[in-house]
Amino acid sequence: MYISSIKLTNIRSYNNLELNLSKSINLLVGNNNSGKSTIIKSIFQLQNTSAIGIEDIRKSVSAGRIYLDLEDISQTDVSAFLLAKKDEIIHFPSTNRVKVQFGMYNSLIEKQRNTEAHFFDLNLPHSFDESGRLQIDKSIKIEDELRDFHSLPNLESHQNFIFPFFSKRKTNNYASQQGPSESDIVNEDFRNITAKVQKLSNPSHPKYKRFVKYINDILGFSIGVIPDRSNNYNNTGIYVSDNTYIPISSMGEGVVNILGLIVMLLTENGKLYLIEELENDIHPRALKKLLELIIEKSSDNQFVISTHSNIVLKYLGIQGSKIFHLRWKPYEKTEEDRLPTTSIKLLGDDPKEKLELLEELGYDLFDFDLHKSYLIFEESSAETLFKKFLIPTFFPRLEGKIKTVAATGAHDLKARFHDFLRLFVFIHTTPAYTARAWVVADGDDAGKTNIESLRRSFASWDPSHFISLPKFNIEEFFPERFQQEFAEILQISDKGKKRDAKIKFNKKVMDWTNVDRETAKTEFANSSTELIGLLQKIQDKLLL
């Protein structure tokens, strides 16, 4: 099941809004107080009818309404609806599409004129009047209509539909009991995190291996259930020795948020995740791994996510996603009536629109180091040589147009290249920005293997953009005067000492290029013909 559209009438800053949602990922982007949370809480009304109330009715009107279109309703979803109705005898619509209406009223008279919440078959003739009130042809007998619908279950054991991850998710009170009611309930905070962890950390649980993997990959350490000496129950935390442990309450909020989201995401499919400001209190590296997990889950689940983060936009702004740009301004109906009103624009593939969105959020092109092209190297010594000497000395026209990036080794090249693609898939989707990167690795076995892997993975790219150098080390391209010293460094058996010696050696060479620039230029022109030839090809392609 998923929500295909939402319509808001006279709710907070929306006088009349209708959004058609993606079945996978939906991103809500806008300044503070622009209406992102209103959309999310209006959807959450389906599972918690106190999410939106009479205080959220737009000023100067007597009623507000939320309409949600639900599609692909399975038999499991039907069971959840029936559980929500408890012991009432009802008939569920024969179609797999239904509409939910929730009404908020400022007067009893207005409330009596309307059904507070109900389903109706979308195949039945219907319309909306000028005030947004639902109109159904009363001459048609609606046997399958569901009235007085209150909310879907908020228990995993009862097939709950929605998992909330809201910005105000902090809790100072973690429940220590781990019974079924605690492990199954879906809260807006993490007070029952111990019960959730206890369930998933059981080796017999179907999601146990994935739970352990994601916790270690993202948090960098294992976590589980520990005793709580303060109340003789259990808590969540990590052991630091046989009898010493750190409870989750003593850890940073980022740890709790990451753990809570992982626990939420490791559920059955066919769910809806409502996420506010995922990036809050989470380290960028952990955030990227969480985003990769969301992308994986989006094939079978729906996400509605509000964000201010360029990282979230870059990763999740993929094919099939929808990005909604929210803008707030006064509604100038009269001089006295200047209610805040939100307008929403669905972003297309126009790079200009996407850049305007990022700039409105406070990001400048400088923040992204956007250049005409990228040169991605295996390690920092090669990146430093190209950035600080070869480019400014031999190809000054490339300065400011080409960005050099250093990976942490041959094994990291593919990840760095993926980071480049995510940036440009979001901002630059026109043909003018294709094939704008070159990846350079050493000529050893590891370098060759990773370059070949990139060529296979990106077969649509010109293979000449993935380069394995003819020598094993970038230092072998240095002038002859330095080769004996480098040969001695290669003989050092201790890896740590060899690394330190190479760092010191490279600094020495770069210092020499700064002191005697002309001599360095002459000697590098002889020793680095392959590197200079590579830059010549790049310049020819970029500056046609």
Coordinates of C-alpha atoms in Angstrom, one line a residue:
M1 CA 0.0 0.0 0.0
Y2 CA 1.1 3.5 -0.6
I3 CA -0.3 7.1 -0.6
S4 CA -0.6 8.3 -4.2
S5 CA -1.8 11.9 -3.4
I6 CA -2.6 14.2 -0.5
K7 CA -5.0 17.1 -0.6
L8 CA -5.1 19.8 2.2
T9 CA -7.9 22.3 2.5
N10 CA -7.5 25.1 5.0
I11 CA -4.8 23.4 7.1
R12 CA -2.2 25.7 8.5
S13 CA -0.4 27.6 5.7
Y14 CA -2.3 25.6 3.0
N15 CA -5.6 27.0 1.7
N16 CA -5.8 24.5 -1.1
L17 CA -3.0 22.0 -1.9
E18 CA -2.9 18.8 -3.9
L19 CA 0.3 16.7 -4.3
N20 CA 0.8 13.6 -6.3
L21 CA 3.4 11.5 -4.6
S22 CA 6.1 9.1 -5.8
K23 CA 5.6 5.5 -4.8
S24 CA 9.3 5.5 -3.6
I25 CA 11.0 8.7 -2.3
N26 CA 9.5 12.1 -1.8
L27 CA 11.6 15.0 -0.6
L28 CA 10.2 18.2 0.9
V29 CA 12.6 21.0 0.7
G30 CA 12.1 24.6 1.9
N31 CA 13.0 27.2 4.6
N32 CA 11.9 26.8 8.2
N33 CA 8.2 27.2 8.7
S34 CA 7.4 26.7 5.0
G35 CA 5.0 23.8 5.6
K36 CA 7.1 20.6 5.4
S37 CA 6.0 19.3 8.8
T38 CA 2.3 20.1 8.0
I39 CA 2.4 17.7 5.1
I40 CA 4.1 15.0 7.1
K41 CA 1.8 15.3 10.1
S42 CA -1.3 15.4 7.9
I43 CA -0.2 12.0 6.4
F44 CA 0.5 10.7 10.0
Q45 CA -3.1 11.5 10.8
L46 CA -3.9 8.2 9.2
Q47 CA -2.2 6.4 12.1
N48 CA -2.5 9.0 14.8
T49 CA -5.5 11.3 14.6
S50 CA -4.1 13.7 17.1
A51 CA -1.3 14.7 14.7
I52 CA -3.5 17.5 13.3
G53 CA -6.3 19.1 15.3
I54 CA -8.7 22.0 15.4
E55 CA -5.8 24.3 16.4
D56 CA -4.4 23.6 12.9
I57 CA -7.4 24.9 11.0
R58 CA -6.5 27.9 8.9
K59 CA -7.5 31.2 10.6
S60 CA -10.9 32.8 9.6
V61 CA -12.4 29.6 8.4
S62 CA -14.5 27.0 10.3
A63 CA -13.2 23.8 9.0
G64 CA -10.1 22.1 7.6
R65 CA -9.8 18.8 5.7
I66 CA -7.2 16.2 4.8
Y67 CA -7.8 13.8 1.9
L68 CA -5.4 10.9 1.3
D69 CA -5.6 8.6 -1.7
L70 CA -4.4 5.1 -0.9
E71 CA -3.5 2.6 -3.7
D72 CA -2.2 -1.0 -4.1
I73 CA -4.1 -2.1 -1.0
S74 CA -3.2 -5.7 -0.2
Q75 CA -5.1 -8.3 1.8
T76 CA -2.6 -7.6 4.7
D77 CA -3.6 -4.0 4.6
V78 CA -7.2 -4.9 4.7
S79 CA -6.6 -6.8 7.8
A80 CA -5.0 -3.7 9.4
F81 CA -8.1 -1.7 8.5
L82 CA -10.3 -4.3 10.0
L83 CA -8.3 -4.3 13.2
A84 CA -8.6 -0.5 13.4
K85 CA -12.4 -1.0 13.3
K86 CA -12.3 -3.6 16.1
D87 CA -15.5 -5.5 16.4
E88 CA -17.7 -3.6 14.0
I89 CA -19.3 -5.4 11.1
I90 CA -18.1 -3.7 7.9
H91 CA -17.6 -4.2 4.2
F92 CA -14.3 -3.2 2.6
P93 CA -14.4 -1.6 -0.8
S94 CA -13.9 -4.1 -3.6
T95 CA -11.4 -1.8 -5.3
N96 CA -7.7 -1.6 -4.3
R97 CA -8.0 2.2 -4.2
V98 CA -9.6 4.2 -1.4
K99 CA -9.7 7.8 -0.2
V100 CA -9.6 8.8 3.4
Q101 CA -11.0 12.1 4.6
F102 CA -10.3 13.7 8.0
G103 CA -12.2 16.8 9.0
M104 CA -11.4 19.4 11.7
Y105 CA -14.3 21.7 12.8
N106 CA -14.4 24.8 14.9
S107 CA -18.2 24.5 15.6
L108 CA -20.5 21.6 16.5
I109 CA -22.9 22.7 13.7
E110 CA -20.1 22.4 11.1
K111 CA -19.1 19.0 12.6
Q112 CA -22.7 17.7 12.5
R113 CA -22.9 18.5 8.8
N114 CA -19.9 16.3 8.0
T115 CA -18.6 12.8 8.7
E116 CA -15.5 13.2 10.8
A117 CA -13.5 10.7 8.8
H118 CA -14.4 8.1 6.2
F119 CA -13.3 5.9 3.3
F120 CA -15.1 5.8 0.0
D121 CA -14.4 3.9 -3.2
L122 CA -12.6 6.2 -5.7
N123 CA -14.5 4.5 -8.5
L124 CA -17.7 6.1 -7.3
P125 CA -18.7 9.5 -8.8
H126 CA -17.5 12.3 -6.6
S127 CA -16.3 15.9 -6.6
F128 CA -15.3 18.8 -4.3
D129 CA -17.2 22.0 -3.8
E130 CA -15.5 25.5 -3.7
S131 CA -14.6 25.1 0.0
G132 CA -13.0 21.7 -0.6
R133 CA -15.8 19.7 0.9
L134 CA -16.2 16.2 -0.6
Q135 CA -19.4 15.7 -2.7
I136 CA -20.7 12.2 -3.4
D137 CA -23.7 11.4 -5.6
K138 CA -26.3 10.5 -2.9
S139 CA -28.5 8.7 -5.4
I140 CA -25.9 5.9 -5.5
K141 CA -26.1 3.4 -2.7
I142 CA -22.7 3.1 -1.1
E143 CA -22.7 -0.3 0.6
D144 CA -18.9 -0.4 1.0
E145 CA -18.5 3.0 2.7
L146 CA -16.5 3.0 5.9
R147 CA -17.6 5.7 8.4
D148 CA -16.2 7.0 11.7
F149 CA -12.7 5.7 10.9
H150 CA -10.3 6.7 13.7
S151 CA -6.8 5.4 12.9
L152 CA -4.7 2.6 11.7
P153 CA -3.0 0.4 14.2
N154 CA 0.3 1.6 15.7
L155 CA 1.5 -2.0 16.5
E156 CA 3.9 -4.0 14.3
S157 CA 2.0 -7.1 15.4
H158 CA -1.2 -5.5 13.9
Q159 CA 0.4 -4.6 10.6
N160 CA 1.0 -0.9 11.3
F161 CA 1.5 1.1 8.1
I162 CA 3.5 4.2 9.1
F163 CA 6.9 4.5 10.8
P164 CA 7.5 8.1 12.1
F165 CA 11.0 9.6 12.5
F166 CA 10.3 13.2 13.6
S167 CA 12.6 16.1 14.4
K168 CA 11.5 16.2 18.0
R169 CA 12.4 12.6 18.6
K170 CA 14.6 13.0 21.7
T171 CA 13.5 11.2 24.8
N172 CA 15.0 11.4 28.3
N173 CA 13.2 8.3 29.5
Y174 CA 14.0 4.9 28.0
A175 CA 11.6 2.1 29.0
S176 CA 13.4 -0.8 30.6
Q177 CA 10.7 -3.4 30.2
Q178 CA 10.8 -5.5 27.1
G179 CA 7.4 -7.2 26.8
P180 CA 5.5 -7.7 23.5
S181 CA 3.6 -4.4 24.0
E182 CA 6.9 -2.5 24.1
S183 CA 8.6 -4.3 21.2
D184 CA 5.6 -4.0 18.9
I185 CA 4.4 -0.4 19.5
V186 CA 5.4 2.3 17.1
N187 CA 6.2 5.5 18.9
E188 CA 7.2 9.0 17.8
D189 CA 10.3 8.8 20.0
F190 CA 12.7 6.0 21.1
R191 CA 11.5 5.3 24.6
N192 CA 11.1 1.6 23.7
I193 CA 14.4 1.3 21.9
T194 CA 15.6 -1.4 24.3
A195 CA 12.7 -3.7 23.5
K196 CA 13.3 -3.2 19.7
V197 CA 17.0 -3.9 20.0
Q198 CA 16.3 -7.0 22.2
K199 CA 14.0 -8.4 19.5
L200 CA 16.4 -7.8 16.5
S201 CA 19.6 -8.8 18.4
N202 CA 18.2 -12.3 18.9
P203 CA 20.2 -14.6 16.5
S204 CA 17.0 -16.4 15.6
H205 CA 15.3 -13.2 14.3
P206 CA 15.1 -13.1 10.5
K207 CA 16.7 -9.6 10.4
Y208 CA 19.4 -10.4 13.0
K209 CA 22.3 -10.6 10.5
R210 CA 21.3 -7.4 8.7
F211 CA 20.9 -5.6 12.1
V212 CA 24.4 -6.6 13.2
K213 CA 25.8 -5.6 9.8
Y214 CA 24.2 -2.2 9.6
I215 CA 25.0 -1.3 13.2
N216 CA 28.7 -2.1 12.8
D217 CA 28.9 -0.5 9.3
I218 CA 27.2 2.7 10.3
L219 CA 27.9 3.1 14.0
G220 CA 31.3 1.4 13.9
F221 CA 30.6 -0.7 17.0
S222 CA 28.2 -3.4 18.2
I223 CA 25.3 -2.6 20.5
G224 CA 22.8 -4.7 22.5
V225 CA 20.9 -5.1 25.7
I226 CA 22.7 -4.5 29.0
P227 CA 21.5 -4.7 32.6
D228 CA 20.3 -1.5 34.3
R229 CA 21.5 -1.4 37.9
S230 CA 19.3 1.6 38.7
N231 CA 16.0 -0.4 38.4
N232 CA 17.0 -4.0 38.0
Y233 CA 15.7 -4.2 34.5
N234 CA 17.4 -3.9 31.1
N235 CA 18.8 -1.1 29.0
T236 CA 20.5 -0.5 25.7
G237 CA 24.2 0.0 25.5
I238 CA 27.7 -1.3 24.9
Y239 CA 30.2 -3.3 27.0
V240 CA 33.7 -1.9 27.4
S241 CA 34.8 -4.8 29.7
D242 CA 33.3 -7.9 31.2
N243 CA 31.4 -5.9 33.8
T244 CA 31.6 -2.3 32.6
Y245 CA 29.1 -0.9 30.1
I246 CA 27.9 2.4 28.7
P247 CA 24.1 2.9 28.5
I248 CA 22.5 4.6 25.5
S249 CA 21.4 7.5 27.7
S250 CA 25.1 8.4 28.1
M251 CA 25.7 8.4 24.3
G252 CA 25.2 11.3 21.9
E253 CA 21.9 11.9 20.3
G254 CA 23.3 10.9 16.9
V255 CA 23.8 7.3 18.2
V256 CA 20.2 7.1 19.4
N257 CA 18.9 8.5 16.1
I258 CA 20.9 6.2 13.9
L259 CA 20.0 3.2 16.0
G260 CA 16.3 4.1 16.0
L261 CA 16.2 4.6 12.3
I262 CA 18.0 1.3 11.6
V263 CA 15.5 -0.5 13.8
M264 CA 12.6 1.2 11.9
L265 CA 14.0 0.4 8.5
L266 CA 14.5 -3.3 9.3
T267 CA 10.8 -4.1 9.0
E268 CA 8.5 -5.8 6.6
N269 CA 8.0 -4.1 3.2
G270 CA 5.0 -2.2 2.0
K271 CA 5.4 0.5 4.7
L272 CA 5.4 4.3 4.7
Y273 CA 8.3 6.2 6.4
L274 CA 7.7 9.8 7.5
I275 CA 11.1 11.4 8.2
E276 CA 11.8 14.9 9.4
E277 CA 15.3 16.3 9.0
L278 CA 17.2 13.1 8.9
E279 CA 20.5 14.9 8.9
N280 CA 20.1 16.3 12.4
D281 CA 22.7 15.1 14.9
I282 CA 24.2 12.5 12.4
H283 CA 27.8 12.5 11.2
P284 CA 27.9 12.9 7.3
R285 CA 29.6 9.5 6.9
A286 CA 26.9 7.7 8.9
L287 CA 24.3 9.8 7.1
K288 CA 25.5 8.6 3.7
K289 CA 25.3 5.0 4.8
L290 CA 21.8 5.5 6.1
L291 CA 20.8 7.1 2.8
E292 CA 22.1 4.1 1.0
L293 CA 19.9 1.9 3.2
I294 CA 16.9 4.1 2.4
I295 CA 17.6 3.8 -1.3
E296 CA 17.6 0.1 -0.9
K297 CA 14.4 0.1 1.0
S298 CA 12.6 2.5 -1.4
S299 CA 12.1 -0.3 -4.0
D300 CA 9.4 -1.7 -1.8
N301 CA 8.5 1.1 0.6
Q302 CA 7.4 4.7 0.4
F303 CA 9.3 7.6 2.0
V304 CA 8.2 11.2 2.6
I305 CA 11.3 13.1 3.9
S306 CA 11.8 16.8 4.8
T307 CA 15.3 18.1 4.7
H308 CA 17.7 21.1 4.5
S309 CA 20.7 19.0 3.6
N310 CA 22.5 19.0 0.2
I311 CA 23.8 15.5 1.0
V312 CA 20.3 14.1 1.4
L313 CA 19.3 15.8 -1.9
K314 CA 22.3 14.5 -3.7
Y315 CA 21.8 10.9 -2.6
L316 CA 18.0 10.6 -2.7
G317 CA 17.3 12.8 -5.7
I318 CA 17.5 9.7 -7.9
Q319 CA 15.3 8.5 -10.7
G320 CA 11.8 7.8 -9.5
S321 CA 12.1 10.3 -6.6
K322 CA 10.1 13.5 -6.4
I323 CA 11.5 16.8 -5.0
F324 CA 9.0 19.3 -3.9
H325 CA 10.2 22.9 -3.3
L326 CA 8.2 24.7 -0.7
R327 CA 8.0 28.5 -0.6
W328 CA 6.2 30.6 2.0
K329 CA 4.7 34.1 1.5
P330 CA 1.9 36.2 2.9
Y331 CA -1.5 35.5 1.4
E332 CA -2.6 39.0 0.4
K333 CA -6.3 38.6 0.1
T334 CA -7.0 41.9 1.9
E335 CA -4.9 44.3 3.9
E336 CA -6.2 42.7 7.0
D337 CA -6.0 39.1 5.8
R338 CA -2.3 38.3 5.3
L339 CA -2.2 34.7 6.4
P340 CA 1.0 32.8 5.6
T341 CA 0.5 30.7 2.5
T342 CA 2.7 28.0 1.1
S343 CA 3.1 27.2 -2.6
I344 CA 4.8 24.1 -3.8
K345 CA 6.7 23.4 -7.0
L346 CA 7.8 19.9 -8.3
L347 CA 11.4 20.1 -9.4
G348 CA 12.1 18.8 -12.9
D349 CA 15.5 18.0 -14.4
D350 CA 16.5 21.6 -15.1
P351 CA 19.9 22.1 -13.5
K352 CA 19.2 25.8 -13.0
E353 CA 16.1 25.0 -10.8
K354 CA 18.1 22.6 -8.7
L355 CA 20.9 25.1 -8.2
E356 CA 18.4 27.8 -7.3
L357 CA 16.9 25.5 -4.7
L358 CA 20.3 24.8 -3.1
E359 CA 21.2 28.5 -3.1
E360 CA 17.9 29.3 -1.4
L361 CA 18.8 26.9 1.3
G362 CA 22.0 28.7 1.9
Y363 CA 24.4 26.6 -0.2
D364 CA 26.7 28.4 -2.6
L365 CA 28.5 26.9 -5.6
F366 CA 31.7 27.3 -3.5
D367 CA 30.3 24.9 -0.9
F368 CA 30.3 22.2 -3.6
D369 CA 33.6 23.1 -5.3
L370 CA 31.7 22.8 -8.6
H371 CA 34.2 22.8 -11.5
K372 CA 34.0 21.9 -15.2
S373 CA 35.6 18.5 -14.4
Y374 CA 37.1 16.3 -11.7
L375 CA 40.4 14.4 -11.5
I376 CA 40.2 11.6 -8.9
F377 CA 43.5 10.1 -7.8
E378 CA 44.3 7.0 -5.9
E379 CA 46.2 8.9 -3.1
S380 CA 47.1 12.4 -1.9
S381 CA 50.7 12.4 -3.2
A382 CA 49.5 12.3 -6.8
E383 CA 46.6 14.8 -6.2
T384 CA 49.1 17.2 -4.6
L385 CA 51.5 17.0 -7.5
F386 CA 48.8 17.7 -10.1
K387 CA 47.1 20.4 -8.0
K388 CA 50.0 22.4 -6.8
F389 CA 52.6 21.9 -9.6
L390 CA 51.6 20.2 -12.9
I391 CA 48.3 22.1 -13.5
P392 CA 49.4 25.6 -12.6
T393 CA 52.9 25.2 -14.2
F394 CA 52.0 23.5 -17.5
F395 CA 48.2 24.1 -17.9
P396 CA 47.3 27.3 -16.1
R397 CA 44.1 27.5 -18.1
L398 CA 42.8 24.5 -16.3
E399 CA 43.1 26.2 -12.9
G400 CA 39.6 26.8 -11.4
K401 CA 38.1 24.6 -14.0
I402 CA 39.2 21.2 -12.8
K403 CA 38.9 19.9 -9.3
T404 CA 41.4 17.3 -8.0
V405 CA 40.2 14.8 -5.4
A406 CA 42.3 12.2 -3.5
A407 CA 41.0 8.8 -2.5
T408 CA 42.5 6.8 0.3
G409 CA 43.9 4.1 -1.9
A410 CA 42.9 2.0 -5.0
H411 CA 40.1 0.3 -3.0
D412 CA 38.5 3.7 -2.4
L413 CA 38.4 4.9 -6.0
K414 CA 35.0 3.4 -6.9
A415 CA 33.4 5.0 -3.8
R416 CA 34.8 8.4 -4.6
F417 CA 33.6 8.1 -8.2
H418 CA 30.1 7.2 -6.9
D419 CA 30.2 10.4 -4.7
F420 CA 31.0 12.4 -7.8
L421 CA 28.2 10.9 -9.8
R422 CA 25.7 11.5 -7.0
L423 CA 26.5 15.2 -7.0
F424 CA 26.1 15.5 -10.7
V425 CA 23.1 13.2 -11.1
F426 CA 21.3 15.6 -8.8
I427 CA 22.5 18.9 -10.2
H428 CA 23.7 18.2 -13.7
T429 CA 21.4 15.9 -15.6
T430 CA 21.9 17.4 -19.1
P431 CA 24.3 15.9 -21.7
A432 CA 26.6 18.8 -21.3
Y433 CA 27.7 17.4 -17.9
T434 CA 28.3 13.8 -18.9
A435 CA 31.8 12.2 -18.8
R436 CA 33.2 15.1 -16.8
A437 CA 35.6 13.1 -14.6
W438 CA 38.8 11.2 -15.0
V439 CA 40.0 8.5 -12.5
V440 CA 43.8 7.9 -12.2
A441 CA 45.4 5.0 -10.4
D442 CA 48.9 3.6 -10.0
G443 CA 50.1 0.9 -12.4
D444 CA 50.3 -1.8 -9.8
D445 CA 47.9 -4.8 -9.6
A446 CA 45.5 -3.0 -7.2
G447 CA 45.3 0.0 -9.4
K448 CA 44.8 -2.0 -12.6
T449 CA 42.1 -4.1 -11.0
N450 CA 40.1 -1.2 -9.7
I451 CA 40.4 0.7 -13.0
E452 CA 39.1 -2.3 -14.9
S453 CA 36.2 -2.6 -12.4
L454 CA 35.3 1.0 -13.1
R455 CA 35.4 0.5 -16.8
R456 CA 33.0 -2.5 -16.5
S457 CA 30.7 -0.7 -14.2
F458 CA 30.5 2.5 -16.3
A459 CA 30.6 0.9 -19.8
S460 CA 28.8 4.0 -21.3
W461 CA 31.8 6.2 -20.5
D462 CA 34.8 6.5 -22.6
P463 CA 37.3 4.0 -21.2
S464 CA 40.1 6.5 -21.5
H465 CA 38.6 8.4 -18.6
F466 CA 39.7 5.5 -16.3
I467 CA 43.5 5.5 -16.3
S468 CA 46.1 3.1 -14.9
L469 CA 49.5 4.8 -15.0
P470 CA 52.5 3.0 -16.6
K471 CA 54.4 3.1 -13.4
F472 CA 53.7 1.6 -9.9
N473 CA 54.1 4.8 -8.0
I474 CA 53.5 8.5 -8.7
E475 CA 57.0 9.3 -7.3
E476 CA 58.6 7.4 -10.2
F477 CA 57.5 10.3 -12.4
F478 CA 59.7 12.7 -10.3
P479 CA 62.9 14.1 -11.9
E480 CA 66.0 11.8 -12.0
R481 CA 67.7 13.7 -9.1
F482 CA 65.1 12.2 -6.7
Q483 CA 65.0 8.6 -7.9
Q484 CA 67.8 7.1 -5.8
E485 CA 66.3 8.5 -2.6
F486 CA 62.9 7.1 -3.5
A487 CA 64.4 3.7 -4.3
E488 CA 65.8 3.6 -0.8
I489 CA 62.4 4.4 0.7
L490 CA 60.9 1.5 -1.2
Q491 CA 63.3 -0.8 0.6
I492 CA 61.9 0.0 4.0
S493 CA 60.1 -3.0 5.3
D494 CA 58.1 -1.4 8.1
K495 CA 54.9 -0.1 6.5
G496 CA 54.5 2.8 9.0
K497 CA 58.1 4.0 8.6
K498 CA 57.8 3.7 4.8
R499 CA 54.6 5.8 4.8
D500 CA 56.2 8.5 7.0
A501 CA 59.3 8.5 4.8
K502 CA 57.1 8.9 1.6
I503 CA 55.2 11.8 3.2
K504 CA 58.5 13.6 4.1
F505 CA 60.0 12.8 0.7
N506 CA 57.0 14.2 -1.2
K507 CA 57.0 17.4 0.9
K508 CA 60.7 17.8 0.1
V509 CA 60.0 17.6 -3.6
M510 CA 57.1 20.0 -3.5
D511 CA 59.1 22.5 -1.5
W512 CA 61.9 22.3 -4.2
T513 CA 59.3 23.1 -6.9
N514 CA 58.3 26.2 -5.1
V515 CA 61.9 27.4 -4.6
D516 CA 63.3 26.6 -8.1
R517 CA 60.2 26.7 -10.3
E518 CA 61.9 27.0 -13.7
T519 CA 64.4 24.1 -13.1
A520 CA 61.5 22.0 -11.7
K521 CA 59.4 22.8 -14.8
T522 CA 62.3 21.7 -17.1
E523 CA 63.1 18.5 -15.3
F524 CA 59.4 17.4 -14.8
A525 CA 58.8 18.1 -18.5
N526 CA 61.3 15.2 -19.1
S527 CA 60.3 12.9 -16.3
S528 CA 56.5 13.2 -16.4
T529 CA 55.7 13.1 -20.1
E530 CA 52.8 10.7 -19.6
L531 CA 51.2 12.9 -16.8
I532 CA 51.6 16.0 -18.9
G533 CA 50.1 14.2 -21.9
L534 CA 47.1 13.2 -19.8
L535 CA 46.5 16.9 -18.8
Q536 CA 46.9 18.0 -22.4
K537 CA 44.1 15.6 -23.5
I538 CA 41.8 16.8 -20.6
Q539 CA 42.5 20.5 -21.6
D540 CA 41.8 19.8 -25.3
K541 CA 38.4 18.2 -24.3
L542 CA 37.4 20.8 -21.8
L543 CA 38.4 23.9 -23.7
L544 CA 37.3 23.1 -27.2

